[in-house]
PDB file of C-alpha atoms and ligand atoms in Angstrom:
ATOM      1  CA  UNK A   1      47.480 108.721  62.541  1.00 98.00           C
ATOM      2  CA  UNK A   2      46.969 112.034  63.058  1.00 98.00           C
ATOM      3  CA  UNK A   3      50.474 114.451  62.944  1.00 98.00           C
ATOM      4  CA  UNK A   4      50.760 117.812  64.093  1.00 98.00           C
ATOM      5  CA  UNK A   5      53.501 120.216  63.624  1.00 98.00           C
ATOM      6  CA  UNK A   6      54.614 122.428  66.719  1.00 98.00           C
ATOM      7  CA  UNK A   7      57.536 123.423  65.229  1.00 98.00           C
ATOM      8  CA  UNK A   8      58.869 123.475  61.743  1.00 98.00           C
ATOM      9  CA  UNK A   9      61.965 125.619  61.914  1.00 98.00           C
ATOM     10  CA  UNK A  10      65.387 126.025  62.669  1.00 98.00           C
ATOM     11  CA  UNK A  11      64.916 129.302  64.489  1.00 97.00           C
ATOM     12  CA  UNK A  12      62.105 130.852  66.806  1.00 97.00           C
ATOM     13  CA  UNK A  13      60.218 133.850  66.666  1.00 97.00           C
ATOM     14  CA  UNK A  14      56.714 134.774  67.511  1.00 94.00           C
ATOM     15  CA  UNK A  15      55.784 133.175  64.471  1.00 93.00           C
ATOM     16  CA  UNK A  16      58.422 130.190  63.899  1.00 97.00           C
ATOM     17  CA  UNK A  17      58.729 127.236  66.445  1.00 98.00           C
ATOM     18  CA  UNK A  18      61.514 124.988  66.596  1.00 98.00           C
ATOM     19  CA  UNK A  19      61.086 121.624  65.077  1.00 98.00           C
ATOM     20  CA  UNK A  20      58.468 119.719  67.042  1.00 98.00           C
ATOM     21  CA  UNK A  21      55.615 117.183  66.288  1.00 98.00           C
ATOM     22  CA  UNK A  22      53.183 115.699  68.122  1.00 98.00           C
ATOM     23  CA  UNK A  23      51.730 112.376  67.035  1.00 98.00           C
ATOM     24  CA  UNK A  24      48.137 111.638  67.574  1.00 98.00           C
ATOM     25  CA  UNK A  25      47.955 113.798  70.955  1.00 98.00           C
ATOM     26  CA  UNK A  26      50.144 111.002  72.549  1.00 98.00           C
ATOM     27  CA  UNK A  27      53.637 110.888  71.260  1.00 98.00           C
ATOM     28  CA  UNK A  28      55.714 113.651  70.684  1.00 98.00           C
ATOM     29  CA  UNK A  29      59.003 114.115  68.358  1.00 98.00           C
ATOM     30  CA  UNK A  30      62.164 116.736  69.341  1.00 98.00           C
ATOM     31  CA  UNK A  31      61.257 118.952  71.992  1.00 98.00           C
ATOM     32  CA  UNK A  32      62.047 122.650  70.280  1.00 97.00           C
ATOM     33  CA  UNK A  33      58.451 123.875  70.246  1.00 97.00           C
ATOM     34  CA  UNK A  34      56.561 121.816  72.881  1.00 97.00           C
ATOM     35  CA  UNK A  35      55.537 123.502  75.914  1.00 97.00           C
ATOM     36  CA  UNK A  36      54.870 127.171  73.940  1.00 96.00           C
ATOM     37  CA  UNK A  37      52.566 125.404  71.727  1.00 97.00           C
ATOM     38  CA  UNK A  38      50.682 123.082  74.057  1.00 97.00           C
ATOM     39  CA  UNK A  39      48.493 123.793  77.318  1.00 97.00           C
ATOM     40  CA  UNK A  40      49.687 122.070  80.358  1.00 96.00           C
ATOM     41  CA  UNK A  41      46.559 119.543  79.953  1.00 96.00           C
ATOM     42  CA  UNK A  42      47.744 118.917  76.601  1.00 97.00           C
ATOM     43  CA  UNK A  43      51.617 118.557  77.910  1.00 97.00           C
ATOM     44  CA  UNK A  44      50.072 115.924  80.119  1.00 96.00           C
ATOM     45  CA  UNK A  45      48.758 113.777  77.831  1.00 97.00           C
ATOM     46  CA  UNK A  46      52.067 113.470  76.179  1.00 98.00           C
ATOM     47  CA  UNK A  47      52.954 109.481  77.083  1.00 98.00           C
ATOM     48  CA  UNK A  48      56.364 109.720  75.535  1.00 98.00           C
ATOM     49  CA  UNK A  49      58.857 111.918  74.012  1.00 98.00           C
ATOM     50  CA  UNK A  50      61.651 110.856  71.255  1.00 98.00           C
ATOM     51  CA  UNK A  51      64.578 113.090  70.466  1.00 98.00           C
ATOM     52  CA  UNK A  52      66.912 112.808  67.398  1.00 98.00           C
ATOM     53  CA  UNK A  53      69.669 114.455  68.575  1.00 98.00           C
ATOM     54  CA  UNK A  54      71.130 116.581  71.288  1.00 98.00           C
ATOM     55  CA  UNK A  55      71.520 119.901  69.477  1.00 98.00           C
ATOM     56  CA  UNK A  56      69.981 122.487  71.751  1.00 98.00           C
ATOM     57  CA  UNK A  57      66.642 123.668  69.273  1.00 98.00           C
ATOM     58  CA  UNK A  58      65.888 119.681  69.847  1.00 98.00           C
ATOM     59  CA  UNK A  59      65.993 119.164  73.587  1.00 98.00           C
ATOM     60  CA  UNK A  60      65.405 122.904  74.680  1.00 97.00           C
ATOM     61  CA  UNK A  61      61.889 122.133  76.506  1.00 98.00           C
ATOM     62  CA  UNK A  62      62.863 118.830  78.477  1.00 98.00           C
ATOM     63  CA  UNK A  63      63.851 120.661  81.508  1.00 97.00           C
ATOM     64  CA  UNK A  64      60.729 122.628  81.754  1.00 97.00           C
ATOM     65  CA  UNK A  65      58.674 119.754  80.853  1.00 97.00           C
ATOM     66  CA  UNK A  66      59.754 118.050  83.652  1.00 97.00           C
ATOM     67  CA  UNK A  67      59.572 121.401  86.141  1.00 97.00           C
ATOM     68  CA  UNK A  68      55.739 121.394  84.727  1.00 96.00           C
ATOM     69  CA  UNK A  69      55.317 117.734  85.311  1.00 96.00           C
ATOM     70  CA  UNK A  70      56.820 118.108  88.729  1.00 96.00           C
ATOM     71  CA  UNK A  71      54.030 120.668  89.385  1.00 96.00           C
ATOM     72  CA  UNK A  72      51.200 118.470  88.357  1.00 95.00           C
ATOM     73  CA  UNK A  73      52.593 115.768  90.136  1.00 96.00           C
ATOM     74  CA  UNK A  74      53.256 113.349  87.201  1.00 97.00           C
ATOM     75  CA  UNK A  75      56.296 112.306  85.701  1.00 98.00           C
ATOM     76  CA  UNK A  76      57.102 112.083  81.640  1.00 98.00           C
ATOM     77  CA  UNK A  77      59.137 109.782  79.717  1.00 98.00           C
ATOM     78  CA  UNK A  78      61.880 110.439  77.306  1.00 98.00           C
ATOM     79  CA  UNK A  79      63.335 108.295  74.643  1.00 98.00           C
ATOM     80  CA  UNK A  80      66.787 108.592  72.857  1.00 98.00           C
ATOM     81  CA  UNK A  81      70.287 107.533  72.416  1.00 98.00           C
ATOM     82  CA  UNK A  82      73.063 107.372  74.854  1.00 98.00           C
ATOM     83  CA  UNK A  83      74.883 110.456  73.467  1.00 98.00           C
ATOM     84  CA  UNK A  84      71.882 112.739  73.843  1.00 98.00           C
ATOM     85  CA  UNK A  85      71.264 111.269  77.605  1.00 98.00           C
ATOM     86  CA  UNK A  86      74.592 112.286  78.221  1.00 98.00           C
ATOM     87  CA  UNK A  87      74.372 115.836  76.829  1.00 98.00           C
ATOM     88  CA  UNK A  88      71.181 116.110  79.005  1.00 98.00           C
ATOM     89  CA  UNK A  89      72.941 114.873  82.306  1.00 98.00           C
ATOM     90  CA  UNK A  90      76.356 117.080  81.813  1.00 97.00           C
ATOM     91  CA  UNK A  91      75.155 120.460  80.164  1.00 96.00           C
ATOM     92  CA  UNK A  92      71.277 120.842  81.096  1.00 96.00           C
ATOM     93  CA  UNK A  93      69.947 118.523  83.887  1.00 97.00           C
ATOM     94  CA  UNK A  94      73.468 118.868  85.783  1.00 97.00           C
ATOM     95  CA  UNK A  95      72.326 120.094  89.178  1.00 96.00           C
ATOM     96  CA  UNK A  96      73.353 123.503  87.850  1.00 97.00           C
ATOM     97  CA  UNK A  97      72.349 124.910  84.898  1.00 97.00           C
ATOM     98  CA  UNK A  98      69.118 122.896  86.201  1.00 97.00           C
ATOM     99  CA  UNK A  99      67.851 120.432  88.655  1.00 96.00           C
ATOM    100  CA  UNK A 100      68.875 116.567  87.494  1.00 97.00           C
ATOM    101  CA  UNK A 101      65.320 115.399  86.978  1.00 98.00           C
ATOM    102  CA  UNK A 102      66.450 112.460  85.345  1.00 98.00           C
ATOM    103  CA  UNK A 103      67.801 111.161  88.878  1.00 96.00           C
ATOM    104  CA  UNK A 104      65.672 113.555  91.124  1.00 94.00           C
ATOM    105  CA  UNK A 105      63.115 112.559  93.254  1.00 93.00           C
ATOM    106  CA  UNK A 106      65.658 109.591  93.751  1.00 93.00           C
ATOM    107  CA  UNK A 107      62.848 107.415  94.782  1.00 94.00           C
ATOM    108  CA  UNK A 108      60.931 108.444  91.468  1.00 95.00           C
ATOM    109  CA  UNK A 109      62.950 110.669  89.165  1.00 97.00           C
ATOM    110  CA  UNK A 110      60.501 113.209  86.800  1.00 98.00           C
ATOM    111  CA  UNK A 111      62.438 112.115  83.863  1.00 98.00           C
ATOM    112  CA  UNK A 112      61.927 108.624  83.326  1.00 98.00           C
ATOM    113  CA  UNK A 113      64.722 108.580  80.445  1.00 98.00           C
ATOM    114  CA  UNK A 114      65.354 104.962  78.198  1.00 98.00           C
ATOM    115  CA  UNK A 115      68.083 104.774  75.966  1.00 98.00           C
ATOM    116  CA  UNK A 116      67.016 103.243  72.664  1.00 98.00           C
ATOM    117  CA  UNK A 117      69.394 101.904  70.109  1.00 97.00           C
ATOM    118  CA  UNK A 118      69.314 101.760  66.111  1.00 97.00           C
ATOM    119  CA  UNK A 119      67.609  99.490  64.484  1.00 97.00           C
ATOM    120  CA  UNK A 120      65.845  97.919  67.171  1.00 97.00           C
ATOM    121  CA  UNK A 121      62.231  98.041  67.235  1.00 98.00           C
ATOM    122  CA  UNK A 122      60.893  99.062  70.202  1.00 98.00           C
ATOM    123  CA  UNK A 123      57.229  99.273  71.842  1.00 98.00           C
ATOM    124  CA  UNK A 124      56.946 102.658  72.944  1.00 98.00           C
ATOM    125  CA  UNK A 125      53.163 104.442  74.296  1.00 97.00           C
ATOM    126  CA  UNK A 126      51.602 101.955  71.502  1.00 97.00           C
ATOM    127  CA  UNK A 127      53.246 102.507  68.489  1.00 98.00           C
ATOM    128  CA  UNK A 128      56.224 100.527  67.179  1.00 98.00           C
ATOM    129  CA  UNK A 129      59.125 102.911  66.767  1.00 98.00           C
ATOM    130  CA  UNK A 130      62.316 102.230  64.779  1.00 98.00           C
ATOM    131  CA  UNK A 131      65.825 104.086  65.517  1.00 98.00           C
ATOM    132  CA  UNK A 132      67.257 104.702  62.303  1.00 98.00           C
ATOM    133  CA  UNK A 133      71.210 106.353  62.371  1.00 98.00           C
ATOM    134  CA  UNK A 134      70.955 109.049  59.620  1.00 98.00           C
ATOM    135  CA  UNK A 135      74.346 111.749  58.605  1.00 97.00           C
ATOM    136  CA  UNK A 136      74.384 114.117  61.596  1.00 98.00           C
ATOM    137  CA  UNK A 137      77.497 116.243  62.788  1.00 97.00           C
ATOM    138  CA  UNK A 138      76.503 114.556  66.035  1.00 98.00           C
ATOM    139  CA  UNK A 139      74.876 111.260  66.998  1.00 98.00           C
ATOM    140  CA  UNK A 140      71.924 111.335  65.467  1.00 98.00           C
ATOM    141  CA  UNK A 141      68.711 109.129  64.638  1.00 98.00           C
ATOM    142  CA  UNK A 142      65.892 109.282  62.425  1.00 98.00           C
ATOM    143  CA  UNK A 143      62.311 107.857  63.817  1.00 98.00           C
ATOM    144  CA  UNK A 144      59.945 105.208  62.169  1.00 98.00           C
ATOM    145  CA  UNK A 145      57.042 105.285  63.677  1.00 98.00           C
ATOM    146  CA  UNK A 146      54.476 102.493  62.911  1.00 98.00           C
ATOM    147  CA  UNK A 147      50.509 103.129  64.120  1.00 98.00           C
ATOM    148  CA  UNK A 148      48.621 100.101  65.811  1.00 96.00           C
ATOM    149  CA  UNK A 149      46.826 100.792  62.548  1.00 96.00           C
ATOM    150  CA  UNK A 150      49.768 100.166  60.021  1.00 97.00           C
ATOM    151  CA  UNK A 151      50.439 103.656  59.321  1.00 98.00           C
ATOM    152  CA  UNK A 152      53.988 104.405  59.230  1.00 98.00           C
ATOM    153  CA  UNK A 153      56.134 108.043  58.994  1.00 98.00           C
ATOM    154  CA  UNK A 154      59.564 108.523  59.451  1.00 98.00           C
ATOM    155  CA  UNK A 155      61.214 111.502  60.808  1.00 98.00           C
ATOM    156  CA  UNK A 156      64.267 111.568  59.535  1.00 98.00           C
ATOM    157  CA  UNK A 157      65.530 114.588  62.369  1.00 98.00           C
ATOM    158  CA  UNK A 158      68.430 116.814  61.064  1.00 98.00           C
ATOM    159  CA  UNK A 159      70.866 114.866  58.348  1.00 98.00           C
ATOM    160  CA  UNK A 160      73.172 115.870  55.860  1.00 98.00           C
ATOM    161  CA  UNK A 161      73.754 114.028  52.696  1.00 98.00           C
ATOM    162  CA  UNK A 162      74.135 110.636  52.590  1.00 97.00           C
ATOM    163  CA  UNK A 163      70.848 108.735  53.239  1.00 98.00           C
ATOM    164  CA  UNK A 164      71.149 105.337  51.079  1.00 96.00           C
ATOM    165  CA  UNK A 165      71.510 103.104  54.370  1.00 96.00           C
ATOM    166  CA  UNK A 166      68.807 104.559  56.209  1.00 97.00           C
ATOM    167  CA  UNK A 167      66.566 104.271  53.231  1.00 98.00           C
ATOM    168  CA  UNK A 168      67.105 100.469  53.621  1.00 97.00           C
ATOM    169  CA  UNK A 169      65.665 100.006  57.073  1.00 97.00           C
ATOM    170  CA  UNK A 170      62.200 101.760  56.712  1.00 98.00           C
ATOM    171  CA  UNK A 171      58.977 101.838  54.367  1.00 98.00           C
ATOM    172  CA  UNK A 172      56.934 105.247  55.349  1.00 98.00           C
ATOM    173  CA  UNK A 173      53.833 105.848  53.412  1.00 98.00           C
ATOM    174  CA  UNK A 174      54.621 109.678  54.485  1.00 98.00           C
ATOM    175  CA  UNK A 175      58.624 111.134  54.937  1.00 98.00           C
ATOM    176  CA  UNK A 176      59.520 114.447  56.727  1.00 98.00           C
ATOM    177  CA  UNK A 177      62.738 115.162  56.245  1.00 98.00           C
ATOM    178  CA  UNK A 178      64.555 118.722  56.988  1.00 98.00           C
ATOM    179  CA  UNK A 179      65.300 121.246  54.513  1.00 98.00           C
ATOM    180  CA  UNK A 180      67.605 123.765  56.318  1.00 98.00           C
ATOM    181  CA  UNK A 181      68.675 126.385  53.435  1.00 98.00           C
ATOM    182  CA  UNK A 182      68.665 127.376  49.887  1.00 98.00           C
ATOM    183  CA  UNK A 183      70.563 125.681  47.295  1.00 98.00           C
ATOM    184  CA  UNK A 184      73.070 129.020  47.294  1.00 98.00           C
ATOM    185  CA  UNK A 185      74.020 127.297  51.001  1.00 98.00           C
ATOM    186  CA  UNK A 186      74.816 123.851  48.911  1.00 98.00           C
ATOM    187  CA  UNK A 187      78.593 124.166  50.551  1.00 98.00           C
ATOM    188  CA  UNK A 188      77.439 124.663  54.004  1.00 97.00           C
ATOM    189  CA  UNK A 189      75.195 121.801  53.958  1.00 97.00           C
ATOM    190  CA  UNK A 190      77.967 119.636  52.997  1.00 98.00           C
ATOM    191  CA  UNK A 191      79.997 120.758  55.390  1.00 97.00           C
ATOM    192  CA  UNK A 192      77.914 121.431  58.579  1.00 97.00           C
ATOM    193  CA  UNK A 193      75.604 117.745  57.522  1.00 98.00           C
ATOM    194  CA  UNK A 194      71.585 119.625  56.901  1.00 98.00           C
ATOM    195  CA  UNK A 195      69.634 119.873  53.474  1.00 98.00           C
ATOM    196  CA  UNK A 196      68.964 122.078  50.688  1.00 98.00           C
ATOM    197  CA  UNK A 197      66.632 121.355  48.314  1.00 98.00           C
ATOM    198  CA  UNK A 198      69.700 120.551  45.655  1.00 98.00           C
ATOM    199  CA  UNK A 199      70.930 118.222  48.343  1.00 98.00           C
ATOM    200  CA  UNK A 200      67.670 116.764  49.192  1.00 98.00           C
ATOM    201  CA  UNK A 201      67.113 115.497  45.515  1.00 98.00           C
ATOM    202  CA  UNK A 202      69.704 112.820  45.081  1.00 98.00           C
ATOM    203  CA  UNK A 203      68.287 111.331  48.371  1.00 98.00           C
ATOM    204  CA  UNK A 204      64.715 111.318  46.925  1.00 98.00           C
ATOM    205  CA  UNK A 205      66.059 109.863  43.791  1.00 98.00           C
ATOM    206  CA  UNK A 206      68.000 107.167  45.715  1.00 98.00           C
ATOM    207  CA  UNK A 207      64.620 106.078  48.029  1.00 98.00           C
ATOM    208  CA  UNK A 208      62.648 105.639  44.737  1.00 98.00           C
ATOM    209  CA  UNK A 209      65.282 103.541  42.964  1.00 98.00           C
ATOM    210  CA  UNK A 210      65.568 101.341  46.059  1.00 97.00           C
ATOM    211  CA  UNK A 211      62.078 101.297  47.411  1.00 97.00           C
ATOM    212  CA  UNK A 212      59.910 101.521  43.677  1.00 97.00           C
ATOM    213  CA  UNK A 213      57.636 104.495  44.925  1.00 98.00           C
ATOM    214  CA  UNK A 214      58.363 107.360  46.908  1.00 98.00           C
ATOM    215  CA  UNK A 215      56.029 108.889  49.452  1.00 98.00           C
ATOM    216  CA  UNK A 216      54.855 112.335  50.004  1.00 98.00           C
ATOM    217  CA  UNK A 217      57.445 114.490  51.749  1.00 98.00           C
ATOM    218  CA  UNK A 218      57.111 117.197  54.301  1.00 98.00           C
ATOM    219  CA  UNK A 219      59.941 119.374  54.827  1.00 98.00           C
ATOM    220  CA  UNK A 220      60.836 120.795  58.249  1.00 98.00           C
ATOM    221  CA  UNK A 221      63.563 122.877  60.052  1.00 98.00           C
ATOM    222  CA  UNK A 222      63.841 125.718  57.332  1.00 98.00           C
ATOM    223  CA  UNK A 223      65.686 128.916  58.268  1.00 98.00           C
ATOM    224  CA  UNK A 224      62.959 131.316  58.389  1.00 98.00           C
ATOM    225  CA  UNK A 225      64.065 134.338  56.737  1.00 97.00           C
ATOM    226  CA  UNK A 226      65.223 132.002  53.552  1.00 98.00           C
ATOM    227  CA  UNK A 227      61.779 130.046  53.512  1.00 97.00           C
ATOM    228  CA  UNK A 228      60.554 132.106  50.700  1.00 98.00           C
ATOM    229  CA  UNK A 229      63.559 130.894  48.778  1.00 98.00           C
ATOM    230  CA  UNK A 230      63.765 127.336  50.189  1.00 98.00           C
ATOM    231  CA  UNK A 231      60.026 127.238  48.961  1.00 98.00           C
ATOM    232  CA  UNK A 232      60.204 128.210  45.456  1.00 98.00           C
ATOM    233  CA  UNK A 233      63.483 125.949  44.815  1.00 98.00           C
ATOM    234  CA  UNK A 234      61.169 122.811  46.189  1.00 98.00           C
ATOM    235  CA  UNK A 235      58.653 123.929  43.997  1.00 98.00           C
ATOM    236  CA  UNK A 236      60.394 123.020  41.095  1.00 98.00           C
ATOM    237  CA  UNK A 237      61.808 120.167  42.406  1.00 98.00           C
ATOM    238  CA  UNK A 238      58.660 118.769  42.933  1.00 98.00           C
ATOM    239  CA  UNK A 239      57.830 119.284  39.563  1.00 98.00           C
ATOM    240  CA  UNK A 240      61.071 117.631  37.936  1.00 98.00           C
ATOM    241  CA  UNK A 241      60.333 114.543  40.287  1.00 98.00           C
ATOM    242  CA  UNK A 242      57.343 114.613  39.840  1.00 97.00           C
ATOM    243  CA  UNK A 243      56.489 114.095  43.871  1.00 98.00           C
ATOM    244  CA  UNK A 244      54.755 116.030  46.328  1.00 98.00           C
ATOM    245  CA  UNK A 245      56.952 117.600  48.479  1.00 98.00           C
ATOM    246  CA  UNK A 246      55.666 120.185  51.371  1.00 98.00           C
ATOM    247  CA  UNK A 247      56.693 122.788  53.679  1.00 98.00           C
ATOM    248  CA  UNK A 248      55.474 122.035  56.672  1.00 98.00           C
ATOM    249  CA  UNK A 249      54.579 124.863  59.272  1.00 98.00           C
ATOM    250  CA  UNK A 250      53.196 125.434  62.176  1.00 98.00           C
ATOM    251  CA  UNK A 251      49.556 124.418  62.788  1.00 98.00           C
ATOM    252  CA  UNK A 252      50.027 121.696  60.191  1.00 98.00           C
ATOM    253  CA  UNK A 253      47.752 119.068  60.422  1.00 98.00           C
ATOM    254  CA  UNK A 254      48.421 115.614  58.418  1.00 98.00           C
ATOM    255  CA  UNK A 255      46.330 112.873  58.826  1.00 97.00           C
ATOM    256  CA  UNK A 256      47.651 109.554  57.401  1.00 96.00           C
TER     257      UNK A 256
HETATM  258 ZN1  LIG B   1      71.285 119.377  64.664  1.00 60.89          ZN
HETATM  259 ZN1  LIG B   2      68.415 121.442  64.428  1.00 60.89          ZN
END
């Protein structure tokens, strides 16, 4: 399994993408930084798309992904829960703000959109892909993705506190997980459900008790202009686990 990030932030710039990864050319997670990281051939050979959540810096390139798949004559396929279908279909793909491509051509809509549920496995472009509910201030879900070769990641998309269930349903041999802010921002984390690294570490802690080992970690969806901070306080966290634990950024490569 190859696993590159698009995206690994929270905010964009000409140097930060939102959160976006693309799984071995073929499958790609939350759509922040898709199309301005990927050339239209490489758009097309996208099979599906999975999105966590409907908070804009996740879903902000379906619409042109489907405007660029109407152009090349193809169609693409998007996978999610109900509540971010109906985010798409009221505030985006409404026939206003842009054309509904999840119902338009009627006789064979762009958007070919499933809705998945939790903790169902399904068979999506190859892979086996778990829904996993994680602590979200909206509907949210976490992705386990399982290789025809056995390799397995989850995704765990943005989450607050609060992890212990989710850690029952899934096994990854690799975790990304978001870090949003510093430890100062402890209080808004609580509050507004992301990470800090202070926040993160029970939830580490609670995946090794229950699973016996805990896999490398990636974090994603830092705040840009606190990464520098963010970094240093998952230094040392690392070291008092005694884990690797990551920034990710954009470019990253990770081959499992
Ligand atoms: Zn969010
Ligand atoms: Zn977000």
């Amino acid at each position: 399994m190859n696993i590159q990030v698009l995206g690994a932030h929270n905010c964009e710039s000409q140097k930060a993408k939102l959160v976006s990864l693309l799984i071995d050319d073929v499958l790609a997670i939350d759509a922040g930084g898709l199309t301005s990281s990927l050339s239209f051939e490489a758009q097309q050979k996208i099979k599906a798309t999975l999105l966590t959540h409907q908070h804009y810096d996740h879903i902000r390139d379906v619409p042109i992904m489907a405007m660029n798949a109407l152009l090349h004559e193809t169609t693409i396929n998007v996978y999610s829960i109900q509540a971010v279908y109906d985010a798409l279909a009221t505030h985006f793909l409404n026939g206003e703000t842009y054309a509904n491509f999840m119902e338009k051509p009627q006789e064979n809509p762009i958007i070919k959109f499933t809705v998945i549920k939790p903790n169902k496995v399904e068979q999506i472009a190859g892979y086996s892909i778990l829904a996993v509910s994680v602590n979200h201030s909206v509907p949210t879900v976490g992705y386990q993705i399982t290789s025809p070769d056995g390799k397995i990641v989850f995704y765990t998309g943005d989450t607050g506190p609060g992890l212990a269930d989710c850690w029952q349903s899934v096994s990854p041999q690799l975790l990304i997980i978001e870090v949003t802010a510093p430890d100062r921002y402890e209080e808004f984390g609580r509050k507004l459900l992301h990470l800090t690294p202070s926040l993160l570490k029970p939830e580490l802690i609670s995946f090794q008790k229950l699973k016996g080992y805990l896999p490398p970690v990636i974090t994603v969806h830092m705040n840009p202009s606190q990464e520098e901070e963010i970094g240093a306080e998952i230094a040392l966290l690392a070291q008092e686990l005694n884990a690797s634990i990551t920034l990710a950024y954009e470019g990253m490569q990770i081959h499992l």
